């Protein structure tokens, strides 16, 4: 989202993202999307084909492409995923605390 908003061409931004992603599966999907965009396919079509985004994200991409506000919607998508990650970390931390308490109490 940041590279797109800063005026970086979408293909270059996708290259940068694919280089910094640790997950090999996600890296290959980003590269697949980049290749599709390079061939002239829409971001929505390539995102759908990649199979890694939920319907809400795909709908946001569709609206962004149609309205010309893809950059701002990309930020919303990023914030949504960050919020999910924070929530996931909180849940994991809570479960670890419960497991530690059970271990200490011998239950």
PDB file of C-alpha atoms in Angstrom, residues 7 10 14 24-25 33-34 41 43-44 46 48 58 63-64 85 91 98 103:
ATOM      1  CA  UNK A   7       3.858   6.770  -6.673  1.00  0.00           C
ATOM      2  CA  UNK A  10       2.635  -1.266  -9.165  1.00  0.00           C
ATOM      3  CA  UNK A  14       5.068  -6.000  -6.140  1.00  0.00           C
ATOM      4  CA  UNK A  24       7.665 -18.815   0.388  1.00  0.00           C
ATOM      5  CA  UNK A  25       4.049 -19.616  -0.485  1.00  0.00           C
ATOM      6  CA  UNK A  33       0.076 -11.643  -9.274  1.00  0.00           C
ATOM      7  CA  UNK A  34       2.933  -9.477 -10.559  1.00  0.00           C
ATOM      8  CA  UNK A  41      -4.602  -8.401 -16.191  1.00  0.00           C
ATOM      9  CA  UNK A  43      -5.204  -6.499  -9.909  1.00  0.00           C
ATOM     10  CA  UNK A  44      -8.579  -7.973  -8.967  1.00  0.00           C
ATOM     11  CA  UNK A  46      -4.710 -11.641 -10.369  1.00  0.00           C
ATOM     12  CA  UNK A  48      -8.591 -13.740  -7.254  1.00  0.00           C
ATOM     13  CA  UNK A  58     -11.356  -8.901  -3.151  1.00  0.00           C
ATOM     14  CA  UNK A  63     -14.165  -1.024  -5.554  1.00  0.00           C
ATOM     15  CA  UNK A  64     -10.706   0.553  -5.496  1.00  0.00           C
ATOM     16  CA  UNK A  85      -2.539 -10.096  13.529  1.00  0.00           C
ATOM     17  CA  UNK A  91      -5.268 -14.786  21.803  1.00  0.00           C
ATOM     18  CA  UNK A  98      -3.598 -20.351  30.750  1.00  0.00           C
ATOM     19  CA  UNK A 103       1.214 -26.411  34.469  1.00  0.00           C
TER      20      UNK A 103
END
